[in-house]
Short mmCIF file of C-alpha atoms and ligand atoms in Angstrom, two decimals:
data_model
loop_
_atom_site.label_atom_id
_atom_site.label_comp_id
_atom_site.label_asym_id
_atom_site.label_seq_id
_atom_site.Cartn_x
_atom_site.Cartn_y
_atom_site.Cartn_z
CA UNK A 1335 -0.58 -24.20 -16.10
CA UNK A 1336 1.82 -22.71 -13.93
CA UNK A 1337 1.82 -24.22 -10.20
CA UNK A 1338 1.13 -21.94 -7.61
CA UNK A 1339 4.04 -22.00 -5.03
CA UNK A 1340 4.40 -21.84 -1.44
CA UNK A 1341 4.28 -18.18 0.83
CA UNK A 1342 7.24 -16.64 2.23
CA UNK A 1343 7.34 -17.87 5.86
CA UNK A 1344 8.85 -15.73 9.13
CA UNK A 1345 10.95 -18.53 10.01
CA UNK A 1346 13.35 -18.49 6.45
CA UNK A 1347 15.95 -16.34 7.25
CA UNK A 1348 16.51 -15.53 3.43
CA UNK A 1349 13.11 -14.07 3.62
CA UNK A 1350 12.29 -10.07 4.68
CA UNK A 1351 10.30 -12.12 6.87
CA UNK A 1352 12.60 -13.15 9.00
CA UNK A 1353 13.37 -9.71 10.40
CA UNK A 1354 10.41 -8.21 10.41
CA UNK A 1355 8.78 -10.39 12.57
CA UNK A 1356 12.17 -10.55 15.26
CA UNK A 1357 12.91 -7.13 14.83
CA UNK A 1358 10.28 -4.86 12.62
CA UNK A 1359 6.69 -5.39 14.89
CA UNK A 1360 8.88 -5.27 18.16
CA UNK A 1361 9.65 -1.81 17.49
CA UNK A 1362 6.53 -0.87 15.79
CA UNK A 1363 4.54 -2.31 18.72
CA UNK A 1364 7.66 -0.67 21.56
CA UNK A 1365 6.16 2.69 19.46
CA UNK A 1366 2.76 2.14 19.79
CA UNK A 1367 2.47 1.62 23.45
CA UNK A 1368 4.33 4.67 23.96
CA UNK A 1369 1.64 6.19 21.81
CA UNK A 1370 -0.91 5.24 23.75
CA UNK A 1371 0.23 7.72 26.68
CA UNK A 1372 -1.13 10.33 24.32
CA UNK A 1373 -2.98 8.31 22.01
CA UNK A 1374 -6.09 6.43 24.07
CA UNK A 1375 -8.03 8.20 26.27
CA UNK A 1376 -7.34 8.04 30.12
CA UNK A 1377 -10.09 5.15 31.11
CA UNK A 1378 -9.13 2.51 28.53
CA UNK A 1379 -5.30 3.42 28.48
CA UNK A 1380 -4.02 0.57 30.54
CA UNK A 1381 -6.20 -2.13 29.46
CA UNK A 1382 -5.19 -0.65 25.98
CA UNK A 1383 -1.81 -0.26 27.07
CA UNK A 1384 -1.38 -3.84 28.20
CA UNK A 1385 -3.12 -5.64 25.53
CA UNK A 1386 -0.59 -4.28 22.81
CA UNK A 1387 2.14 -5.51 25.40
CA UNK A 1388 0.17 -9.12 25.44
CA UNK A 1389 0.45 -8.96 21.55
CA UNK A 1390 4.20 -8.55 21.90
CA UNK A 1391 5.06 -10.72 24.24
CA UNK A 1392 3.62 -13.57 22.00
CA UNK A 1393 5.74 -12.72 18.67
CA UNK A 1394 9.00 -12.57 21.14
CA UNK A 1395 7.96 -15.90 22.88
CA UNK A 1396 7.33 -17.16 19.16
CA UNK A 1397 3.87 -18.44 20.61
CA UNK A 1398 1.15 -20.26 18.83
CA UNK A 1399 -0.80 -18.16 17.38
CA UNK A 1400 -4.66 -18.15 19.05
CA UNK A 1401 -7.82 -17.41 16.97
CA UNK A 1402 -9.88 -14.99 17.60
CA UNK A 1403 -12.87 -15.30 20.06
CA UNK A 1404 -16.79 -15.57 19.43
CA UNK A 1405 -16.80 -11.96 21.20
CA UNK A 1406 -14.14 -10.65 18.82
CA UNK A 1407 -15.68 -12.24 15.78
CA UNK A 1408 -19.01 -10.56 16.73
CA UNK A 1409 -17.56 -6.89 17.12
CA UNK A 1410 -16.02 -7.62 14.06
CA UNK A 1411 -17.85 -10.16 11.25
CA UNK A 1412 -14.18 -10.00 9.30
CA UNK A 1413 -12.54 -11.93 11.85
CA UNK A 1414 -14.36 -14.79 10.94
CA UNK A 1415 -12.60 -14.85 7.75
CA UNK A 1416 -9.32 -15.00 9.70
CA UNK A 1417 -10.20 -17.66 12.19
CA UNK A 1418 -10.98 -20.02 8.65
CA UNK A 1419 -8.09 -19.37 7.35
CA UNK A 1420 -5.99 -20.00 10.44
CA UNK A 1421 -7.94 -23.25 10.99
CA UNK A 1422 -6.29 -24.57 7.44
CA UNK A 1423 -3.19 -22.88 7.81
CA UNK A 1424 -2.87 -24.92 11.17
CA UNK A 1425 -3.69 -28.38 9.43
CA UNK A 1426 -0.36 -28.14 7.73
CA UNK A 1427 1.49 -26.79 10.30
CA UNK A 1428 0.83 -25.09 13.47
CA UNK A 1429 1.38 -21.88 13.09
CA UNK A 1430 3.37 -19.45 15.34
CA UNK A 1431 4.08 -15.88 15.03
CA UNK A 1432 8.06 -16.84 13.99
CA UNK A 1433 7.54 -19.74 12.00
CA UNK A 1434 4.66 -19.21 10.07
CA UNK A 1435 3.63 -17.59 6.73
CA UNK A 1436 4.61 -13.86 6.74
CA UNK A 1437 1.64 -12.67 5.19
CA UNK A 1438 -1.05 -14.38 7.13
CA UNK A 1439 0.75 -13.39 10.33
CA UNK A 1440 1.32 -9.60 9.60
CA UNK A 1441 -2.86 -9.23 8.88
CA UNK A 1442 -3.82 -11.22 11.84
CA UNK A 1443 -1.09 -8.78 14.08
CA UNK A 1444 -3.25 -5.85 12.91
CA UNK A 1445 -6.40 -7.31 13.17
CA UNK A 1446 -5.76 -7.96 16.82
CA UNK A 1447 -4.70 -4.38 16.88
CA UNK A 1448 -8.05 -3.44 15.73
CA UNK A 1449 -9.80 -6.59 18.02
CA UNK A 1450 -8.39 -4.68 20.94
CA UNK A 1451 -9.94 -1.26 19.79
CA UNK A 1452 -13.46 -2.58 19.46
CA UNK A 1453 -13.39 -5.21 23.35
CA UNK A 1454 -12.14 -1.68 24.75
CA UNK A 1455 -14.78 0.79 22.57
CA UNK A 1456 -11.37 2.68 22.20
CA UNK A 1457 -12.19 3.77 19.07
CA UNK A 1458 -8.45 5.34 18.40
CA UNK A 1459 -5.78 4.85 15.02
CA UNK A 1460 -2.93 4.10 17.84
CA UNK A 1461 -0.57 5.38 14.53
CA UNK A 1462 -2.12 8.47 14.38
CA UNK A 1463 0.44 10.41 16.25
CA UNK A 1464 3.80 8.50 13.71
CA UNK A 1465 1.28 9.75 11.16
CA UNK A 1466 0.96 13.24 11.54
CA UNK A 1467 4.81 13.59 12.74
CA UNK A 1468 5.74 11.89 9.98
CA UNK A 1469 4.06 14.02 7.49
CA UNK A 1470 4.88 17.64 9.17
CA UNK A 1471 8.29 16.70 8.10
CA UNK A 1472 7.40 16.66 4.83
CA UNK A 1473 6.59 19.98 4.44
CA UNK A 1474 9.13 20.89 1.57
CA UNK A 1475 7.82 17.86 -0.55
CA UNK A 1476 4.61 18.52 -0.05
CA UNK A 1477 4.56 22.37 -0.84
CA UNK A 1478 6.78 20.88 -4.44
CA UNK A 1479 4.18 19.01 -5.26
CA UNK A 1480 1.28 21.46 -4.84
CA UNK A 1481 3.10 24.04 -6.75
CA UNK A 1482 3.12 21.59 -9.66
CA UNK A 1483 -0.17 20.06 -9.76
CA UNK A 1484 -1.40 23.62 -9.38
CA UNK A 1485 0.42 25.06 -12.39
CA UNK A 1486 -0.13 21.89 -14.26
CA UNK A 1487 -1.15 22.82 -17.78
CA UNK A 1488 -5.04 22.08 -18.38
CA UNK A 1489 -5.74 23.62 -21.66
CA UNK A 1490 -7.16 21.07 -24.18
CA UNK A 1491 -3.57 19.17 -24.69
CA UNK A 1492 -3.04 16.79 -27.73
CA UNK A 1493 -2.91 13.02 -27.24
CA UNK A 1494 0.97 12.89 -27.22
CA UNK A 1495 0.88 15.79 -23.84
CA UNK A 1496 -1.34 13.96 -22.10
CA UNK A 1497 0.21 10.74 -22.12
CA UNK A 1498 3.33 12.64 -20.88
CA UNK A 1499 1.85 14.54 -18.12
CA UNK A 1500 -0.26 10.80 -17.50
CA UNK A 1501 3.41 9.50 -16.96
CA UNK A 1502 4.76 12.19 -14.91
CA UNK A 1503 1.99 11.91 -12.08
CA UNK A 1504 2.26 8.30 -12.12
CA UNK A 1505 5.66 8.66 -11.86
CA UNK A 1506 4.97 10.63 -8.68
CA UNK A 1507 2.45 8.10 -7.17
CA UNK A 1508 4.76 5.25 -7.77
CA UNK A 1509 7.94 6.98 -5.71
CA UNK A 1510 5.44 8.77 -3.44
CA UNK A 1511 5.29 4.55 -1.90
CA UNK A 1512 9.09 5.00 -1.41
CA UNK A 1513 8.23 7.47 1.94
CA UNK A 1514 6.32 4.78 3.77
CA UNK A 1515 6.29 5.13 7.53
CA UNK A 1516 6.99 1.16 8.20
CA UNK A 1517 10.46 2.01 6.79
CA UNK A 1518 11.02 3.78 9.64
CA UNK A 1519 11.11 0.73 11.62
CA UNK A 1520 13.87 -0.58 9.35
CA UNK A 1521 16.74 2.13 10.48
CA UNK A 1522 15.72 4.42 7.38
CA UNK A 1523 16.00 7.95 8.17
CA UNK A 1524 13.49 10.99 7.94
CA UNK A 1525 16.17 12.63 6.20
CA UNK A 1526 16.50 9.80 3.46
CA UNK A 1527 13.10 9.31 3.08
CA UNK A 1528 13.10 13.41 2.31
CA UNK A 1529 15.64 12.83 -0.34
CA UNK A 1530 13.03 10.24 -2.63
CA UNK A 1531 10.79 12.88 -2.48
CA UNK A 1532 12.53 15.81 -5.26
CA UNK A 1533 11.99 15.94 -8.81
CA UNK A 1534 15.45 15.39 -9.65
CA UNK A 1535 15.89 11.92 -7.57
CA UNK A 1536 12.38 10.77 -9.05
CA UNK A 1537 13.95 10.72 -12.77
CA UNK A 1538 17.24 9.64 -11.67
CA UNK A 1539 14.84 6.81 -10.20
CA UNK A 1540 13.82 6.28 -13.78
CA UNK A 1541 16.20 3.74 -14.41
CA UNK A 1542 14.94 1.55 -11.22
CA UNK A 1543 11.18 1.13 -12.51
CA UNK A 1544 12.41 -2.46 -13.74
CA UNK A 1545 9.42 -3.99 -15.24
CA UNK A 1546 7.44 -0.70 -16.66
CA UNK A 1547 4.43 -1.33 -18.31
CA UNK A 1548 3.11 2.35 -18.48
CA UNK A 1549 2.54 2.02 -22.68
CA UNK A 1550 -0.11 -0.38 -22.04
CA UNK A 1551 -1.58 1.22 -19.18
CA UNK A 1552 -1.86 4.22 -21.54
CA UNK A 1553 -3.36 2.17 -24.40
CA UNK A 1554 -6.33 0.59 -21.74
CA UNK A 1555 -7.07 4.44 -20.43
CA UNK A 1556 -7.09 5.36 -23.72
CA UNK A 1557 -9.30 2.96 -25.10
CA UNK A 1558 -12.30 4.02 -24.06
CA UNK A 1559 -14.27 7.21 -23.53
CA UNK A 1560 -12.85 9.30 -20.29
CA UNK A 1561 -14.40 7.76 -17.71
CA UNK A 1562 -14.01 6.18 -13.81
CA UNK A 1563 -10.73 5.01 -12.20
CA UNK A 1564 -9.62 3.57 -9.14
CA UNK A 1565 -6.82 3.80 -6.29
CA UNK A 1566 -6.34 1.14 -3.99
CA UNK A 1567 -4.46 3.27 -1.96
CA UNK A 1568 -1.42 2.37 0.08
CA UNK A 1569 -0.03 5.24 2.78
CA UNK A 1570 -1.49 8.46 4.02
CA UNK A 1571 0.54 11.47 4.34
CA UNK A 1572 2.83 11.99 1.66
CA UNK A 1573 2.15 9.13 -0.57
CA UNK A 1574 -1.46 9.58 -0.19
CA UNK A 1575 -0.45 13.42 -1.22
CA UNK A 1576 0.70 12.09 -4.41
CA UNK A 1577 -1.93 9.87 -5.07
CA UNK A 1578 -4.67 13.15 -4.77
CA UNK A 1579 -1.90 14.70 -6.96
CA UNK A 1580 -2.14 11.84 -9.67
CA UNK A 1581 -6.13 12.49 -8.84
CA UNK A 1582 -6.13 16.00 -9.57
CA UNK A 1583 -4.14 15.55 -12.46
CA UNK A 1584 -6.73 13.07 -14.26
CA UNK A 1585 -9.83 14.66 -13.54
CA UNK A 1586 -8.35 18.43 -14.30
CA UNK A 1587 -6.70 17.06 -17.97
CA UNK A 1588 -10.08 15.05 -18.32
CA UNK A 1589 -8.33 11.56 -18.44
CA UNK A 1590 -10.84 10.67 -15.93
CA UNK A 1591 -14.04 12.04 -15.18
CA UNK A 1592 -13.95 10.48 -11.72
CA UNK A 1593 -11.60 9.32 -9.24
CA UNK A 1594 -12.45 6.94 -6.49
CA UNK A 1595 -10.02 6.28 -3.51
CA UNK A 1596 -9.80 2.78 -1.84
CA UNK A 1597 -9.15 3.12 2.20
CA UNK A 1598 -8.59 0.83 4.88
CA UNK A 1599 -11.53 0.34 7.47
CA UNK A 1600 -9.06 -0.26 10.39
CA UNK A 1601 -5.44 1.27 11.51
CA UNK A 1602 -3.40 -1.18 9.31
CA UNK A 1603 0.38 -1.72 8.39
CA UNK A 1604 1.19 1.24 10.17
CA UNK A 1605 0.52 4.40 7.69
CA UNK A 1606 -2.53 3.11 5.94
CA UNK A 1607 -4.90 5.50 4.66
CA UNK A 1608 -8.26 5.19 6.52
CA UNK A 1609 -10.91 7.81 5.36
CA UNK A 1610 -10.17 9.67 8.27
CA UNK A 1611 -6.80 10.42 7.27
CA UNK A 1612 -8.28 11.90 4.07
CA UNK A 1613 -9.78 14.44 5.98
CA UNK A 1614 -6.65 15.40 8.30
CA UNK A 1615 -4.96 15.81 4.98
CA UNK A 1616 -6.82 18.47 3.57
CA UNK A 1617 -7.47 20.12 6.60
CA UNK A 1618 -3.60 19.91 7.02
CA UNK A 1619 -3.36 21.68 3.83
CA UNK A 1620 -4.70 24.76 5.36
CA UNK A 1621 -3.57 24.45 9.02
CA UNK A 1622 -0.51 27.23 9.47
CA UNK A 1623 0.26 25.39 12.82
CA UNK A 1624 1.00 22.43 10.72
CA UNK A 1625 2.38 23.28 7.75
CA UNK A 1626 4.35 26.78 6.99
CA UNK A 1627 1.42 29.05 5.46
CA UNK A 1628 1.68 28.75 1.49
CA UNK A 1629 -1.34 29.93 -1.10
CA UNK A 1630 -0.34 26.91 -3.15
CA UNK A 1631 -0.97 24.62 -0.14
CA UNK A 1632 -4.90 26.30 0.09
CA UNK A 1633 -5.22 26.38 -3.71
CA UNK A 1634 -4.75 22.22 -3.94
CA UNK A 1635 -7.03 21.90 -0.71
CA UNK A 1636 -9.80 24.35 -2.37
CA UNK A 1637 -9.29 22.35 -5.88
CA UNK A 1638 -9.41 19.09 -4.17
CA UNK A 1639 -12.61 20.19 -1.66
CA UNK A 1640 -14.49 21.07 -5.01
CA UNK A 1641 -13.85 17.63 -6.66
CA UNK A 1642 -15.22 15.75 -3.68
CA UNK A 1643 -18.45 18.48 -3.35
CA UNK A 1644 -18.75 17.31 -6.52
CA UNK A 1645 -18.36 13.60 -6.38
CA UNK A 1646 -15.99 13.55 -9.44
CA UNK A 1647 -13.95 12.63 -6.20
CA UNK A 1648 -15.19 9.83 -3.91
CA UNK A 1649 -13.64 8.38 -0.42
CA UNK A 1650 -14.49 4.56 -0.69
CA UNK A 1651 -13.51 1.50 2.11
CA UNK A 1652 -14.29 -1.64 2.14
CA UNK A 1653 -13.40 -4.36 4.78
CA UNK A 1654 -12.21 -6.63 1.98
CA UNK A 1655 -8.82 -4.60 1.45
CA UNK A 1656 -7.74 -5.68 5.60
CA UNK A 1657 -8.83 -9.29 5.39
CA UNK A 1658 -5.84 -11.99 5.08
CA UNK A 1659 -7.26 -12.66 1.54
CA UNK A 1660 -5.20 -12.59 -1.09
CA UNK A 1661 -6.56 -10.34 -4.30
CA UNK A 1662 -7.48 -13.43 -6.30
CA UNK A 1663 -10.47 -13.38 -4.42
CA UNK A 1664 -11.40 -9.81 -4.98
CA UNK A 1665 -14.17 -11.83 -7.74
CA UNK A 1666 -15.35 -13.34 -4.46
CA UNK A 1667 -16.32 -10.20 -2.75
CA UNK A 1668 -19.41 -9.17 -4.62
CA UNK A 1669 -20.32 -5.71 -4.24
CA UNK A 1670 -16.76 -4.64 -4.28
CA UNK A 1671 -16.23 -6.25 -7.29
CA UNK A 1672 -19.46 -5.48 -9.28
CA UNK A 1673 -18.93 -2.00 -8.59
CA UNK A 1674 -15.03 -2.41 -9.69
CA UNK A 1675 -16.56 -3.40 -13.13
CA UNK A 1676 -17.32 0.00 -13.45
CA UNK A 1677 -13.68 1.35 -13.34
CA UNK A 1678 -11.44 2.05 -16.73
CA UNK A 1679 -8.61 1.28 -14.34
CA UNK A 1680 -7.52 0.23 -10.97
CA UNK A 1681 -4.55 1.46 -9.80
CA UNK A 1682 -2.94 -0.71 -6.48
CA UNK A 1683 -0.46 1.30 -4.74
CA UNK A 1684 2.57 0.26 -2.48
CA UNK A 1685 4.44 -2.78 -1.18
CA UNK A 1686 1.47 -4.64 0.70
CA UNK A 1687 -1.17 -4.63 -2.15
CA UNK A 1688 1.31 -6.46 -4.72
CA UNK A 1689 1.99 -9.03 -2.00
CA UNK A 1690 -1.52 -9.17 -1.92
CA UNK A 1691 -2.16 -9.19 -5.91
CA UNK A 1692 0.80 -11.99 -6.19
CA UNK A 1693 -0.32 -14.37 -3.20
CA UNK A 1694 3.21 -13.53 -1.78
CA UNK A 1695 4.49 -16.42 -2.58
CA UNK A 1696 7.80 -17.92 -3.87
CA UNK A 1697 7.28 -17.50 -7.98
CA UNK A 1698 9.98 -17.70 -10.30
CA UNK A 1699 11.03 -13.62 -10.58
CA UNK A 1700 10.40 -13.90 -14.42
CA UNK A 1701 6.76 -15.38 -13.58
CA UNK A 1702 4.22 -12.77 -16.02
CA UNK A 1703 2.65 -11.06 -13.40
CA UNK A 1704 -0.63 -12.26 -15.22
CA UNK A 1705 0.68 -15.59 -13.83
CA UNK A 1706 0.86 -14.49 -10.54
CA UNK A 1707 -2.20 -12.80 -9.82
CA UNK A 1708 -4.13 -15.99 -10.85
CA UNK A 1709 -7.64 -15.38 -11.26
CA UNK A 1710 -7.51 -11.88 -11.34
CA UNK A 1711 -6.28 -11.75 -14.80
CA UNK A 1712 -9.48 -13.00 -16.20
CA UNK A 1713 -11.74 -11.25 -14.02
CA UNK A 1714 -12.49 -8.16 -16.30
CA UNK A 1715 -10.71 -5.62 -14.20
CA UNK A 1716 -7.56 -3.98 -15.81
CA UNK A 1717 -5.37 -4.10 -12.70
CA UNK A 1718 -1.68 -1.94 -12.56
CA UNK A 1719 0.41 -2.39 -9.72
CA UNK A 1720 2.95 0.74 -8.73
CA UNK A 1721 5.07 -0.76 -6.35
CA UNK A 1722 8.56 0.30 -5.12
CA UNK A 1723 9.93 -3.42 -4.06
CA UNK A 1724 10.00 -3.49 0.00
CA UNK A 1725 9.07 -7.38 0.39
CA UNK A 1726 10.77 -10.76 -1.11
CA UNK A 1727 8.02 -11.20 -4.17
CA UNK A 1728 9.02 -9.93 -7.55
CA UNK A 1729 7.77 -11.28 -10.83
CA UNK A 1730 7.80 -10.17 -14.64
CA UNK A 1731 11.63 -9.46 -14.58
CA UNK A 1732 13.80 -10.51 -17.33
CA UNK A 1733 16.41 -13.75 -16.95
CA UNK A 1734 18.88 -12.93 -14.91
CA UNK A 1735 17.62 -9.49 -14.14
CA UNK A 1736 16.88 -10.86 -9.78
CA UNK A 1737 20.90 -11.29 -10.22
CA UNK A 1738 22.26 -8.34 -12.17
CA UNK A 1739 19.99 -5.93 -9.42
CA UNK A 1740 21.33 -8.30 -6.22
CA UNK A 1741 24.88 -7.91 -7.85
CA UNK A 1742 24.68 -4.11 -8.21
CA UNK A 1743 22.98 -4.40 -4.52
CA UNK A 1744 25.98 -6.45 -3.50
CA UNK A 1745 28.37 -3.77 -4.36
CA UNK A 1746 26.27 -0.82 -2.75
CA UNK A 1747 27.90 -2.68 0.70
CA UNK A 1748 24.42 -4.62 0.96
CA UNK A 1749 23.37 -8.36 1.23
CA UNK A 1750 22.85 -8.81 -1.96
CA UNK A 1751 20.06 -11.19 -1.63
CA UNK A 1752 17.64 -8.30 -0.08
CA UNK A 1753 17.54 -6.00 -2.76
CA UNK A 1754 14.19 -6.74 -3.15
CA UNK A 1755 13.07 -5.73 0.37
CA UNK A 1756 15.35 -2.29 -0.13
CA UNK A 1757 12.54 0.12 -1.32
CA UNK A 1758 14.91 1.34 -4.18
CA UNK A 1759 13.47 -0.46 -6.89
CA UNK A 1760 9.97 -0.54 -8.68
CA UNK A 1761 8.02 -2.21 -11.03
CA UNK A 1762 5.01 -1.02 -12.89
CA UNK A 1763 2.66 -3.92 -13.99
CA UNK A 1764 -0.33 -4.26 -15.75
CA UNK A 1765 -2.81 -6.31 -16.50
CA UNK A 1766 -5.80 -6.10 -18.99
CA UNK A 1767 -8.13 -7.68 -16.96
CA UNK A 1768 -8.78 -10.30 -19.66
CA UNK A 1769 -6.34 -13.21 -19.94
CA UNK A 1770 -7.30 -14.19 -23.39
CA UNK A 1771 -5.61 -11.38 -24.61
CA UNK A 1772 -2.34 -11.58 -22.47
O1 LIG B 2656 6.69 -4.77 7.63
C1 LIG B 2656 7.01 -5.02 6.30
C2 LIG B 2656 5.91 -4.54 5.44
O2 LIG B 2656 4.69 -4.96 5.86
C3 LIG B 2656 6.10 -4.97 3.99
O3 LIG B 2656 4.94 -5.47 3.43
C4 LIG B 2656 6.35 -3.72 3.28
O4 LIG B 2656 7.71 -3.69 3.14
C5 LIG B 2656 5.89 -2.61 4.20
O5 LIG B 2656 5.83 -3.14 5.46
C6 LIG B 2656 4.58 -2.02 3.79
O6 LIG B 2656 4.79 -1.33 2.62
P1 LIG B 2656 3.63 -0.57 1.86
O7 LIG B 2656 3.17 0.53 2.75
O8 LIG B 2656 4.29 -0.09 0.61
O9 LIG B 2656 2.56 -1.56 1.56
MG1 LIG B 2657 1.32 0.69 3.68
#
């Protein structure tokens, strides 16, 4: 058995860590109390206003990182899962927001976020405003990719067509990750983060989907009769576009017969999806202030509307998906797992959720990613990952393949060492739920 190594921590200046906690949160937090001018309503908007400033003056004064209080942990049961784990993080070392382990700290950042939305009644997504400006800018994407799924080809197709147009829209979830808004933070432009969105740039992509399980993925959707599967999704706006794309696409081919989506509870990492945002999408869809009026915009808002009236399309959350948990206790969560049972496949989107699946810890890159998601492998639920690479975890790559991808990163004019964290890579992993046959 393979030992499970130690997390990534802030204060390891090889890790992504590193500079997103001295440089990434600053700015997203800088953002988000200028947000609040428009964001939070006029009587909380101080208090509001100065508790995000509390938050970060304590990552720049690298200060010990407090638990959260009985009246916190009350507003909000989760946080007593937090407070645990900080109590054993702390008995190895005391944790503070530069030193300790980048995962743990980035969940607890947001879950003060939220801690300060309940002690106010606030009752706000302070990212809203990133989220909708974001998005409107994505207006020539978005009208692509409704023209497509709307014009996709539904007449009974033989087994070969279906696993290509299976491929295609997965294709499109997976890159529809590369858009994420917390890349914004990083120096990467609108105007770059346009560019991943074309049809031509996702198959010259092709080539950077480095581990690419999508055969087996196939085989396991294939393998029984069309029925349920899952997104655990990762961004709203334009990734979460793709993802009701990649919906619309199974349940109008009849791979699936029903799709469920898996939100966030809470404003979280930025540009999570919260149910919420599922809503402002489709009414987006329609709304000429927001996006340019085009008929194939209100034909994918009607089509998607009549999948949810008809609950072959179902909003989900669960509080599980913002704990500090990693995903090998998913078993642990009962209800939330029971019901995942049900599922032909789950599909995890994005950057966080793999750091989640793999612990986000330092495994060897050629680690099988049934390794690395420990328990999960044997817990009955076929799992695939679509994640463009945005954080230091990687596993299931070939010998020598980390090297041969920092080498080619090297000579882009990059540190070498942080391909990893540079969004331009992917893997596609999967898992069949049942290690015995791994
Ligand atoms: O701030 C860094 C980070 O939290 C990384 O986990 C990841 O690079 C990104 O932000 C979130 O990415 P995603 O939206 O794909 O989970
Ligand atoms: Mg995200």
């Amino acid at each position: 058995m393979t030992a499970v190594p130690d997390y990534y921590y802030n204060d390891d200046p090889k890790s992504f860590g590193y500079s997103t906690a001295r440089s990434r949160w600053p700015k997203i937090l800088t953002q988000a109390i200028a947000d609040a001018e428009s964001v939070v309503g006029a009587p909380v908007r101080a208090a509001y206003i100065a508790g995000l400033e509390s938050i970060l003056d304590q990552i720049n004064a690298d200060a010990t990182v407090a638990p959260f209080t009985d009246a916190d942990v009350a507003a909000n049961p989760s946080l007593a899962t937090y407070n645990h784990s900080l109590a054993s993080l702390n008995r190895q070392r005391q944790l503070t927001w530069q030193t300790g382990p980048w995962l743990y700290l980035e969940c607890h950042l947001y879950a003060m976020i939220e801690a300060l939305n309940l002690r106010l009644h606030a009752n706000v997504d302070i990212f809203s405003r990133l989220k909708d400006s974001t998005f409107r800018q994505s207006a020539a994407g978005v009208a692509e990719l409704a023209k497509h799924v709307n014009h996709l080809d539904t007449a009974p197709l033989d087994d070969d067509a279906l696993a290509l147009v299976f491929r295609e829209f997965i294709d499109i979830s997976l890159w529809g990750n590369a858009t994420d808004l917390s890349l914004l933070a990083g120096g990467t432009t609108i105007d770059e983060i346009k560019s991943l969105q074309g049809k031509q740039v996702r198959k010259q992509n092709e080539q950077n989907i480095l581990v690419n399980d999508i055969d087996a993925v196939w085989r396991q959707v294939r393998s029984k009769p069309p029925g349920r599967i899952d997104i655990v999704l990762d961004n709203s706006g334009f990734e979460l576009l793709a993802d009701l794309c990649l919906s619309v696409c199974l349940l109008s081919t009849n791979i699936a017969t029903e799709v469920h989506l898996h939100c966030k509870e809470i404003p979280w990492f930025v540009s999570d999806t919260m149910p919420k945002d599922v809503d402002s999408l489709l009414h987006q869809l329609g709304d000429a202030d927001f996006f340019p009026p085009d008929p194939e915009l209100t034909t994918l808002q009607h089509t998607l509307r009549q999948y949810l009236d008809r609950g072959q399309l179902k909003v989900d959350h669960h509080p599980f998906w913002t704990l500090d948990l990693s995903f090998w206790h998913l078993p642990e969560a009962n209800d939330l797992y029971e019901d995942l049972l049900e599922s032909n496949l789950i599909i995890f989107k994005g950057d966080l959720n793999y750091r989640k699946l793999t612990g986000d810890r330092h495994w060897d890159p050629t680690t099988p990613f049934t390794t690395a998601i420990q328990q999960l492998a044997s817990s009955k639920l076929p799992v695939v990952a679509l994640r463009t690479c945005k954080a230091d975890v990687v596993v299931g790559l070939a010998p020598g393949q980390w090297q041969e991808i920092a080498n080619k990163y090297t000579a882009m004019g990059h540190d070498g060492h942080f391909w990893v964290a540079s969004g331009k890579w992917a893997v596609i992993e999967f898992s069949p739920g049942d290690a015995n046959k791994v």
